[in-house]
Short mmCIF file of C-alpha atoms in Angstrom, two decimals:
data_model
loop_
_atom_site.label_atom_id
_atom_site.label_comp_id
_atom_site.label_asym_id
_atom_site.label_seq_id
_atom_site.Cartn_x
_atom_site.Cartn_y
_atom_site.Cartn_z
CA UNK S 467 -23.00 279.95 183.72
CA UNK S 468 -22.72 277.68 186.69
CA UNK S 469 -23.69 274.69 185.43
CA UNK S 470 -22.46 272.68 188.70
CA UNK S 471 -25.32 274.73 191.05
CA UNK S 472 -28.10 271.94 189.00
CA UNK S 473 -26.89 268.54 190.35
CA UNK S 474 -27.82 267.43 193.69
CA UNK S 475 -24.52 266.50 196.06
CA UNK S 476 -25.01 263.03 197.87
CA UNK S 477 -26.26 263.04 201.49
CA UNK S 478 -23.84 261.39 203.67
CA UNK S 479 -26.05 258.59 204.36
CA UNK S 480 -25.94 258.07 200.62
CA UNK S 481 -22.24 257.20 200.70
CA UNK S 482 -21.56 253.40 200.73
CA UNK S 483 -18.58 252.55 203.13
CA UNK S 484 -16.64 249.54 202.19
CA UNK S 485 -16.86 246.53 203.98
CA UNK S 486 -14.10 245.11 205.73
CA UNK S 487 -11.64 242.46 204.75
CA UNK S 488 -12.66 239.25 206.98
CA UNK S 489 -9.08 238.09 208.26
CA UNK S 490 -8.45 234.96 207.00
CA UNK S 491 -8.63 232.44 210.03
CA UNK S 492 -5.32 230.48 211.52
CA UNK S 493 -4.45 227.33 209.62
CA UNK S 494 -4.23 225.14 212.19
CA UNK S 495 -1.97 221.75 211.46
CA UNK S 496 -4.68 218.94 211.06
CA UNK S 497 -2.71 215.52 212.35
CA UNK S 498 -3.49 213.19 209.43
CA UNK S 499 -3.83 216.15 206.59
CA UNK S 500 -0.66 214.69 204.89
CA UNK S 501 -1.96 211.17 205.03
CA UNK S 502 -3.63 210.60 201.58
CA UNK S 503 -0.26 212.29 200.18
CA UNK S 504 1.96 209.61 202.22
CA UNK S 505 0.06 206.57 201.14
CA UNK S 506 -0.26 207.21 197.44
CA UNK S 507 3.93 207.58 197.77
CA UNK S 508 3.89 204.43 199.58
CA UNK S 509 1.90 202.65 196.89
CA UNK S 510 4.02 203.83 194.62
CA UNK S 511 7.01 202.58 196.24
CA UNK S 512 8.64 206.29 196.21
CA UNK S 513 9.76 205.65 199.28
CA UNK S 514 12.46 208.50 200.03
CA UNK S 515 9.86 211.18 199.03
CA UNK S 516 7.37 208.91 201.56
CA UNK S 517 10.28 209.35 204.54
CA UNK S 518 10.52 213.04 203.68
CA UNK S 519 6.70 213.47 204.11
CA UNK S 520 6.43 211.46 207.03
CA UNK S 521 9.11 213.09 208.94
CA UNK S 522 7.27 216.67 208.29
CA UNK S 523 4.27 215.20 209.58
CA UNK S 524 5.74 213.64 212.50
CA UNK S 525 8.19 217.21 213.41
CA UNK S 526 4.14 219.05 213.16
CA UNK S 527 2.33 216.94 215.24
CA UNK S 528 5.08 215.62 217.83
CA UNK S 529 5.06 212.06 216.80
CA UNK S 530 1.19 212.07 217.34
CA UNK S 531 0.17 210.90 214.16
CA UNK S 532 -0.48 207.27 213.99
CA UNK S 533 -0.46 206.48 209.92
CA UNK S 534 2.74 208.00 209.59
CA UNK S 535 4.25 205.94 212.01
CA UNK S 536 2.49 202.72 210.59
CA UNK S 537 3.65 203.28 207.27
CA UNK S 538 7.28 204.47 208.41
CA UNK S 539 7.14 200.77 210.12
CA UNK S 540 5.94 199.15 206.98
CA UNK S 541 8.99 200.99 204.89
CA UNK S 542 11.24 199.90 207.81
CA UNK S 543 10.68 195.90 207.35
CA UNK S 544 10.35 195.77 203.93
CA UNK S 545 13.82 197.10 204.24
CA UNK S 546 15.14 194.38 206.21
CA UNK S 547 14.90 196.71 209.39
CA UNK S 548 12.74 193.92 211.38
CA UNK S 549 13.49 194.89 215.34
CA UNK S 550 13.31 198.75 214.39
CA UNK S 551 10.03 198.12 212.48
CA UNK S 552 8.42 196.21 215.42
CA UNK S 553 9.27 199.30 217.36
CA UNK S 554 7.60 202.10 215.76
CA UNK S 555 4.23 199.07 215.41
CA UNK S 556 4.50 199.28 218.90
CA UNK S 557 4.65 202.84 218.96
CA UNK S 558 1.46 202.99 216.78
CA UNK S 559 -0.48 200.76 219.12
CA UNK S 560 0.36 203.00 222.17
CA UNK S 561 -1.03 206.01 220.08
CA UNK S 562 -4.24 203.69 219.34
CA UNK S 563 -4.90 200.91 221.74
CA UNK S 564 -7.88 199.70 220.17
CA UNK S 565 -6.70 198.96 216.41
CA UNK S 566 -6.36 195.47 215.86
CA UNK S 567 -4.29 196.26 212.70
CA UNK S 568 -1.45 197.19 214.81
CA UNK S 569 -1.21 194.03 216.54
CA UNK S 570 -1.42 191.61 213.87
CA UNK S 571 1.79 194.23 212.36
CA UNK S 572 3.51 193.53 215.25
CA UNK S 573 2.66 189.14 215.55
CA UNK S 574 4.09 189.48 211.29
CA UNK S 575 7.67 191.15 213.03
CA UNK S 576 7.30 188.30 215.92
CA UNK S 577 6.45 185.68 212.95
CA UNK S 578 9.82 187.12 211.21
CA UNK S 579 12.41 187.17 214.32
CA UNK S 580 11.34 183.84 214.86
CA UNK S 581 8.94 184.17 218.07
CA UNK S 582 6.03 182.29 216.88
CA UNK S 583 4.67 181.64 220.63
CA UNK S 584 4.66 185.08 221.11
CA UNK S 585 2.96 185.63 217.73
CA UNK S 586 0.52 183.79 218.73
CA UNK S 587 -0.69 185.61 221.95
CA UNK S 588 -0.30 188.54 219.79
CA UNK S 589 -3.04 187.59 217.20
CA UNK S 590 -5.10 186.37 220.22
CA UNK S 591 -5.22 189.58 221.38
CA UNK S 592 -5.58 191.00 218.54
CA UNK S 593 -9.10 188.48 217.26
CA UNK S 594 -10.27 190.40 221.04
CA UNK S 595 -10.05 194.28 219.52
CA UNK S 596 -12.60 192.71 216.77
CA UNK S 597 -14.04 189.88 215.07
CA UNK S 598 -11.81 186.76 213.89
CA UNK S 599 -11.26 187.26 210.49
CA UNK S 600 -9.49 185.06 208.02
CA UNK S 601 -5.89 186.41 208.18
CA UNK S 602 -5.93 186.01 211.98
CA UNK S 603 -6.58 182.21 211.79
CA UNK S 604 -4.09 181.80 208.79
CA UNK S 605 -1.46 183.19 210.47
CA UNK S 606 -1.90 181.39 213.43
CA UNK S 607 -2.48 178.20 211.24
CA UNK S 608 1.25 179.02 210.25
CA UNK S 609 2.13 179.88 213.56
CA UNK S 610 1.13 176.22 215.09
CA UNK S 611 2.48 174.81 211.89
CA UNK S 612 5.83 175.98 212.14
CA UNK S 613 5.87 174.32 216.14
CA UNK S 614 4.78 171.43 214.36
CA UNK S 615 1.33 171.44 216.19
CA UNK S 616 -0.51 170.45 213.49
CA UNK S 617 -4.35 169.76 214.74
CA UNK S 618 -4.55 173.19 216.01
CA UNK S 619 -2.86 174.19 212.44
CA UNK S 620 -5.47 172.29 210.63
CA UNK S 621 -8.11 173.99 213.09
CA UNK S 622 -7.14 177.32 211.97
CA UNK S 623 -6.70 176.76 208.08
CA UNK S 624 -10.25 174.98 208.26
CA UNK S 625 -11.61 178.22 209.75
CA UNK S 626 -9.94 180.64 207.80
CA UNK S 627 -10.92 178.90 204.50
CA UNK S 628 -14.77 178.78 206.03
CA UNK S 629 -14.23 182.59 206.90
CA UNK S 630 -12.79 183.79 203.70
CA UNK S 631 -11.13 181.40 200.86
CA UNK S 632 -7.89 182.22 199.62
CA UNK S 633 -5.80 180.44 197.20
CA UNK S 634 -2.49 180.84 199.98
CA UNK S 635 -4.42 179.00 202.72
CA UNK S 636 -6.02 175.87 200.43
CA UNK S 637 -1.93 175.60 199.72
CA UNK S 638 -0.87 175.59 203.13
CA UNK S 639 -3.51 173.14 204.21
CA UNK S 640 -2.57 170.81 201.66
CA UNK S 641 1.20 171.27 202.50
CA UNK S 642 0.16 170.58 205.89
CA UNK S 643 -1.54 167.47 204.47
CA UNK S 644 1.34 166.09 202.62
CA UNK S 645 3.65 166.81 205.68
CA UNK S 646 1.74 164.30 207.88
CA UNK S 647 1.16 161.76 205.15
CA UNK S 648 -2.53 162.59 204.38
CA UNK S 649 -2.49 162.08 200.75
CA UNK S 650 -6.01 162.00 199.87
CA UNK S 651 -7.08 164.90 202.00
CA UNK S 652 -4.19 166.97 200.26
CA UNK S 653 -5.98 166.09 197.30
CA UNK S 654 -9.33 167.00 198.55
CA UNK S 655 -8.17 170.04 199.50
CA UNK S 656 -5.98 171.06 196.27
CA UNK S 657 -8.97 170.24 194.01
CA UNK S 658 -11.71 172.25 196.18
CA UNK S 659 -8.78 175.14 195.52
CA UNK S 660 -8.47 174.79 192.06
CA UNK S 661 -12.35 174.94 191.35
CA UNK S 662 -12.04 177.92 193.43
CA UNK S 663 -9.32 179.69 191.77
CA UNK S 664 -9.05 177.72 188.35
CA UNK S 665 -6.21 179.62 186.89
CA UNK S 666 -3.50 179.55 190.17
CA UNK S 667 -0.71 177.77 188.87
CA UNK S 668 1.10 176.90 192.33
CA UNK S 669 -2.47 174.85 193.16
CA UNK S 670 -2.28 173.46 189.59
CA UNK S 671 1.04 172.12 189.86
CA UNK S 672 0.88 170.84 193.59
CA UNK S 673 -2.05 168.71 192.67
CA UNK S 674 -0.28 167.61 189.27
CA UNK S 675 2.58 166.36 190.95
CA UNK S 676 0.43 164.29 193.68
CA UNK S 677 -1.55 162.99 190.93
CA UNK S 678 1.78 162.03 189.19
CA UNK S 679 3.17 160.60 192.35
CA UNK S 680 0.02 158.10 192.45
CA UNK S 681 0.46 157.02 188.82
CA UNK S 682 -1.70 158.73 187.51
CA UNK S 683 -0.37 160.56 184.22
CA UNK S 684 -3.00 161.50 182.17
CA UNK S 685 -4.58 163.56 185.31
CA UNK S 686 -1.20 164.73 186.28
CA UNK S 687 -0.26 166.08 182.41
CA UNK S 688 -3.29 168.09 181.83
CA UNK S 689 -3.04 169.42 185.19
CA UNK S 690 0.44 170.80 184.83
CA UNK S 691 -0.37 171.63 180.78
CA UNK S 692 -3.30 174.39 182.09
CA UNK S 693 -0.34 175.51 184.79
CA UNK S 694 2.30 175.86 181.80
CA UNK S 695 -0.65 177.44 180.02
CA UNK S 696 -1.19 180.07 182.52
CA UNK S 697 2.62 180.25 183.34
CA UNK S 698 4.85 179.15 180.48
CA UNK S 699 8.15 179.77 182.60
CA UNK S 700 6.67 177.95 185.74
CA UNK S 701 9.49 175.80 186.12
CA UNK S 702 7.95 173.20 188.82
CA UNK S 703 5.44 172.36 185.78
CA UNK S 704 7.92 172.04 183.51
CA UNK S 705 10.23 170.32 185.49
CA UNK S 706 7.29 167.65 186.42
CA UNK S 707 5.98 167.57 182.68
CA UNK S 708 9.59 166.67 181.46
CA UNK S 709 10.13 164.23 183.88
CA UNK S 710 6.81 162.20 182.86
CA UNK S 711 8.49 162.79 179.45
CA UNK S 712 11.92 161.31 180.24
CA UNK S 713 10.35 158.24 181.93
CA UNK S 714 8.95 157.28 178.98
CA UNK S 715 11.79 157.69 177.00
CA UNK S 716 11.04 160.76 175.08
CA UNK S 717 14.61 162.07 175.91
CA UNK S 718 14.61 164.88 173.08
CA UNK S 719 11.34 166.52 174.16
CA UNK S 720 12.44 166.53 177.64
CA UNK S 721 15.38 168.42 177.01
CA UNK S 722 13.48 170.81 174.93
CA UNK S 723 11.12 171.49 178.21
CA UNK S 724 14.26 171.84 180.62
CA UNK S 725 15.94 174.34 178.24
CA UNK S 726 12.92 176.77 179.01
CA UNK S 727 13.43 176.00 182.06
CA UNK S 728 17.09 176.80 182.62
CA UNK S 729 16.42 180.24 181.72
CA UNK S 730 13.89 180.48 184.60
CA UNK S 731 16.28 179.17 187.58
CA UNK S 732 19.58 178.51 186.08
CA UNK S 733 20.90 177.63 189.65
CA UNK S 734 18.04 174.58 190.36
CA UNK S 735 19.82 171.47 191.30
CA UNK S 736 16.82 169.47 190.50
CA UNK S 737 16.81 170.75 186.82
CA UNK S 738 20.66 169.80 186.38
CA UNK S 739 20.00 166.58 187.43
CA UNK S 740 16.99 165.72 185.78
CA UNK S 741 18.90 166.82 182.08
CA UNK S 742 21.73 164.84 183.28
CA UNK S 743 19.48 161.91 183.14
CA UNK S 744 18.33 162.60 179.95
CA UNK S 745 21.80 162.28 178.96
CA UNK S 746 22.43 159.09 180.61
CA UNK S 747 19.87 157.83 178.38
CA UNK S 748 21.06 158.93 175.60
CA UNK S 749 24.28 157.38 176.70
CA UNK S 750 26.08 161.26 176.63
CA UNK S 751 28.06 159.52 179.81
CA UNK S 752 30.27 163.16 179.97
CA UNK S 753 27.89 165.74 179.39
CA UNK S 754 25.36 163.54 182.10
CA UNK S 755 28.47 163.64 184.39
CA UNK S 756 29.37 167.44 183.68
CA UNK S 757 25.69 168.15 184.66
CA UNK S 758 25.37 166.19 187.39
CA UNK S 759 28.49 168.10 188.47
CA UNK S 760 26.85 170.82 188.32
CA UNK S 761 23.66 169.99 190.71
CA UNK S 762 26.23 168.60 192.94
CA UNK S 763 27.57 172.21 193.32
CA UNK S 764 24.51 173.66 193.59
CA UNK S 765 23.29 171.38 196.07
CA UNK S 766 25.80 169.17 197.92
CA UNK S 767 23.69 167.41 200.55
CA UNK S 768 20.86 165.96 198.00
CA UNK S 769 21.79 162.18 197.84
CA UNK S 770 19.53 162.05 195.23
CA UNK S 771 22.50 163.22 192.94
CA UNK S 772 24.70 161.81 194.56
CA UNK S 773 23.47 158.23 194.32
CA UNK S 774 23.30 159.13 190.33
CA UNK S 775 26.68 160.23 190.34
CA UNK S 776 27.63 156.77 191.76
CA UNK S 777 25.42 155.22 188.98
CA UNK S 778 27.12 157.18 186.59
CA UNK S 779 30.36 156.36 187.18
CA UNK S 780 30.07 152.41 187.77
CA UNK S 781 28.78 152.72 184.01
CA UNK S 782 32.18 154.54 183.04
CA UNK S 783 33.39 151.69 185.59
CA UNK S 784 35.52 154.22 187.31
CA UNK S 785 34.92 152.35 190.79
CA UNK S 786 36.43 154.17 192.80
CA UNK S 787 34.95 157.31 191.74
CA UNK S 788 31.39 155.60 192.28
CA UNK S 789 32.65 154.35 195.93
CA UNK S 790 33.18 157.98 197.02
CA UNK S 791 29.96 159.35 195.84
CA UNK S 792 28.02 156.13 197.06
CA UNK S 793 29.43 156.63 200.96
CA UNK S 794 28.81 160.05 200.87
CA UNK S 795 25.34 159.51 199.80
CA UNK S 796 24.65 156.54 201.93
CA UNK S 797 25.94 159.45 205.18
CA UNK S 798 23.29 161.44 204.13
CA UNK S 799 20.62 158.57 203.84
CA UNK S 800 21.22 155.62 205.36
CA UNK S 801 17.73 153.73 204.94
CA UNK S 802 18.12 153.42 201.23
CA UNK S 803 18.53 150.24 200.00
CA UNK S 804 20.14 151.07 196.54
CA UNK S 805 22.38 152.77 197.64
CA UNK S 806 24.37 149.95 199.45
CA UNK S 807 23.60 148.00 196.30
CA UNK S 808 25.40 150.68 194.16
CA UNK S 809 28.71 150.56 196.88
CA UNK S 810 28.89 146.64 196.82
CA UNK S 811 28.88 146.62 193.09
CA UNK S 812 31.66 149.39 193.27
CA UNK S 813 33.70 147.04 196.64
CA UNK S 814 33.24 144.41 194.04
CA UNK S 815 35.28 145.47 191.52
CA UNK S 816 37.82 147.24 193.94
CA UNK S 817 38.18 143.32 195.17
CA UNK S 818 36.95 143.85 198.70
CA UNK S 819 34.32 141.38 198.42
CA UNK S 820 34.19 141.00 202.13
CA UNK S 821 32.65 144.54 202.31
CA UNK S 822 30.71 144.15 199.32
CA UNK S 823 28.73 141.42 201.21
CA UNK S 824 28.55 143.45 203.96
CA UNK S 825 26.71 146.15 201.57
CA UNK S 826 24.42 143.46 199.79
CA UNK S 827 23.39 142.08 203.03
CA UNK S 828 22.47 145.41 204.61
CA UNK S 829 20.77 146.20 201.32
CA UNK S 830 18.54 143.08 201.22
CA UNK S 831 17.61 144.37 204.91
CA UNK S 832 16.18 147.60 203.82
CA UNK S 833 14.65 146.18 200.75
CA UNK S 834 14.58 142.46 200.15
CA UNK S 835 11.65 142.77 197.44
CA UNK S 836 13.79 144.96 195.07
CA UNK S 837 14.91 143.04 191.87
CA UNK S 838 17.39 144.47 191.00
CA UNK S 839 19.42 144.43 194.50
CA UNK S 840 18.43 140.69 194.62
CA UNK S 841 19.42 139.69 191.53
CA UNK S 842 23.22 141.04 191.79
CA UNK S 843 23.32 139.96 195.04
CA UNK S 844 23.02 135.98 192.92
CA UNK S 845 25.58 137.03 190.73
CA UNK S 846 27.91 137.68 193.47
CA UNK S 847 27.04 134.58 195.15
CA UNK S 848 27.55 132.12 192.44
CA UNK S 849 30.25 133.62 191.73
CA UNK S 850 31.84 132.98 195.12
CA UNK S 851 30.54 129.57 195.06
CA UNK S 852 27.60 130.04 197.43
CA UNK S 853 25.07 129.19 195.07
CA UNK S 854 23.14 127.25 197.40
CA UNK S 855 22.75 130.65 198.75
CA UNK S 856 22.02 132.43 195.75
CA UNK S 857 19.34 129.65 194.64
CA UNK S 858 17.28 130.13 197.88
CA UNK S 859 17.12 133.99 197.57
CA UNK S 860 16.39 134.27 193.99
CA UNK S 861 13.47 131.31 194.68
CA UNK S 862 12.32 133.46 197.36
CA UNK S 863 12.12 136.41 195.16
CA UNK S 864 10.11 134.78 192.50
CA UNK S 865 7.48 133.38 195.19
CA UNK S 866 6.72 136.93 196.12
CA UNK S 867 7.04 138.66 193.04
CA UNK S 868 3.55 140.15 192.09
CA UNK S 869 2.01 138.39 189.20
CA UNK S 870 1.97 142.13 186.76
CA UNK S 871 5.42 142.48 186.00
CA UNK S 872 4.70 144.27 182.53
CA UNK S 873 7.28 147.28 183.65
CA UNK S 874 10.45 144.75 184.48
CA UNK S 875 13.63 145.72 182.34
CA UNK S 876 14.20 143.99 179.48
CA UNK S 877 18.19 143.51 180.84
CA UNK S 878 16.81 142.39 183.74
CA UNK S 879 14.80 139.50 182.07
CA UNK S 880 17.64 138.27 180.34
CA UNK S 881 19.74 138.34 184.01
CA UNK S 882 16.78 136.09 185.37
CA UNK S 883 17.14 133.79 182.91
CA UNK S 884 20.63 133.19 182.84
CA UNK S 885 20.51 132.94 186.79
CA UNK S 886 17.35 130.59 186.24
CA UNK S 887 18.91 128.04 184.06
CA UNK S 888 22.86 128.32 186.22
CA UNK S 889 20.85 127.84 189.72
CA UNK S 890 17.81 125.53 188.68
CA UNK S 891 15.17 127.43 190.31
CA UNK S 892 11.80 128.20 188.40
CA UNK S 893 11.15 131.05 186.14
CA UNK S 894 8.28 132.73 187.42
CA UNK S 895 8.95 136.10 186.13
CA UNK S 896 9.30 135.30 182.84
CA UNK S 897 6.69 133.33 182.56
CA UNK S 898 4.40 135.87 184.28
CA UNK S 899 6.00 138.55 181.78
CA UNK S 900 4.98 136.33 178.99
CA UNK S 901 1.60 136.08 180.19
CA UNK S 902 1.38 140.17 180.60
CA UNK S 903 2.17 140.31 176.82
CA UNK S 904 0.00 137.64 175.36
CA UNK S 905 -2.99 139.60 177.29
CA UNK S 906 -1.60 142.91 175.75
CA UNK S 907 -1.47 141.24 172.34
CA UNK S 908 -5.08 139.94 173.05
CA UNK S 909 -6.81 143.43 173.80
CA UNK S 910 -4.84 144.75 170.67
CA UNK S 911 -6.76 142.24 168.62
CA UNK S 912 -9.55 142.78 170.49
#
């Protein structure tokens, strides 16, 4: 039986053709398809994988692609490639005339080669492709800063800070400040920075060490406290904090401050000076000497150290030791009045007292109202047998001394009194610094 002659064969419309495969359409190279890839390398800092992928990019699209050669720039002067870098910024602002990005790249290379006029037609043109924003003005606050225009540098940090406030450009206003002897408005301007960006330790310790610089120590402490707070190896605050320390004597807890220091910038001149004085006071005369060595080394044109190297050595009374550190300090600052006092001291035990009057004399010049310059300069006299001489100046001294002397030296007291009863002049200073104390005792009972 044919069981095959039952079921019905399929009409040929009732076959179902299959479709045809779509072809799959041309990739065509998109000019910025690798960009997301190059910037989260560049982000990353994996910069040789971020060359690799820019230079495919660039070999696809002919050099046409504008973020590839912006970054490429950016790897290029972080590199230390400053000229090249400005090139391919260049390069990017032909491909895009109207990004303003691209010309304040290219005023940063000018700012770095040194070309700060041209920098600043550069971010002119620039604050023309769009609205003047904050870093425009900053950097051409720096810009007139560095050719020491400083009203139109004041102009620009004033608008940037009323554009957008940022912690760099309250700092370089109040640098600005400090540079052209406006104290208060440095201040000002630190403290409206700090209440903006209360935990900046740079602000913190600026304003710390301006508030020190007036006197005023329990301001500057707990400024530069919250900066160590924030920062415990921020060595300006340290370095500040232990110097309030030293002056009063605390010697020990100074050097425990430096110490943490030292391991922050082993090679700071001011820090190796600053423990050598802590040694001085503790009368260490050869580890003081050793470390003043030391900042001497690290910084040979400070006079600073210099002028405490002379100090140190009239106190070992190696004169002329102290002589060559005193002229080479008074080369590198020649309005200091000290100074000549420490090299006629030093001529005066070398026996040339004709050049240590010389020294005293120009030293009285710079800074008559200085005890301590006026009262060796006496002791030499009388001691020549001028003390006519001697009598007049130290009189003079004592008419213009201000009547709070509570700070004077106890050494130096002593000096004045010896000088007072060889020269017959009246003791004003002691008397005034036995006034001082009897009003101290006073308030204490009080």
């Amino acid at each position: 039986m044919d069981i095959t002659a039952d079921i019905p064969l399929p009409s040929a419309s009732a076959v179902v053709k299959p479709k045809p495969r779509r072809k799959k359409a041309p990739s065509l190279p998109a000019v910025e398809r690798r960009n997301w890839l190059i910037h989260t390398h560049y982000v990353r800092k994996e910069w040789q994988t971020c060359k690799t992928l820019i230079q495919e990019q660039l070999k696809e699209t002919n050099g046409q692609c504008e973020y590839a050669v912006y970054i490429q720039a950016m790897i290029m002067r972080s590199e230390g490639w400053i000229q090249q870098s400005m090139e391919l910024f260049q390069a990017c602002h032909l491909l895009n005339p109207t990004n303003p990005d691209n010309l304040k790249q290219i005023a940063r290379n000018l700012i770095l080669l040194g070309k700060h006029k041209s920098a600043i037609e550069c971010y002119n043109r620039a604050s023309e492709l769009s609205e003047r924003d904050w870093d425009i003005c900053h950097c051409l606050g720096l810009c007139y800063h560095f050719l020491k225009d400083y009203d139109k540098a004041e102009q620009c940090f004033i608008e940037s800070l009323k554009l957008n406030r940022h912690t760099v450009t309250y700092n370089m206003l109040a640098k600005l400040y400090l540079e052209t002897g406006n104290h208060d408005k440095a201040m000002d301007v630190l403290s409206k920075g700090v209440e903006f960006s209360p935990e900046n330790t740079d602000l913190l310790t600026l304003l710390g060490l301006l508030h020190l610089r007036k006197s005023s120590f329990h301001k500057a402490f707990e400024l530069l406290g919250q900066a160590m707070t924030f920062d415990q190896e921020n060595y300006k605050a340290i370095l500040a904090a232990g110097s309030m320390m030293q002056k009063h004597g605390d010697f020990d807890v100074a050097l425990s401050k430096y110490r943490v220091a030292a391991q922050a910038v082993p090679e700071s001149s001011s820090l190796w000076n600053n423990i050598a004085m802590c040694f001085f006071g503790k009368k260490k005369y050869v580890a003081a000497i050793s470390c003043l060595k030391r900042a001497n080394y690290l910084s040979p044109f400070d006079w600073k150290i210099l002028y405490n190297l002379c100090l140190l050595h009239l106190t070992m009374q190696q004169y002329a030791s102290a002589f060559h550190f005193g002229s080479t300090a008074i080369s590198l600052k020649q309005d200091h009045g000290p100074l000549y006092m420490l090299l006629a001291v030093a001529l005066t035990n070398l026996g040339q007292e004709e050049n240590a009057e010389k020294a005293y004399e120009e030293a009285i010049r710079l800074n008559g109202s200085d005890i301590h310059t006026v009262l060796n300069y006496c002791v030499f006299l009388h001691n020549r047998s001028k003390s006519k001489q001697a009598a007049k100046l130290l009189s003079s001294l004592q008419k213009n001394m201000p009547t709070d002397k509570a700070d004077i030296n106890k050494e130096v007291i002593e000096l004045n009194k010896k000088l007072t009863a060889a020269l017959n002049v009246g003791d004003k200073i002691v008397a005034e610094k036995e006034k001082s104390e009897k009003k101290k005792k006073q308030k204490d009972k009080g």
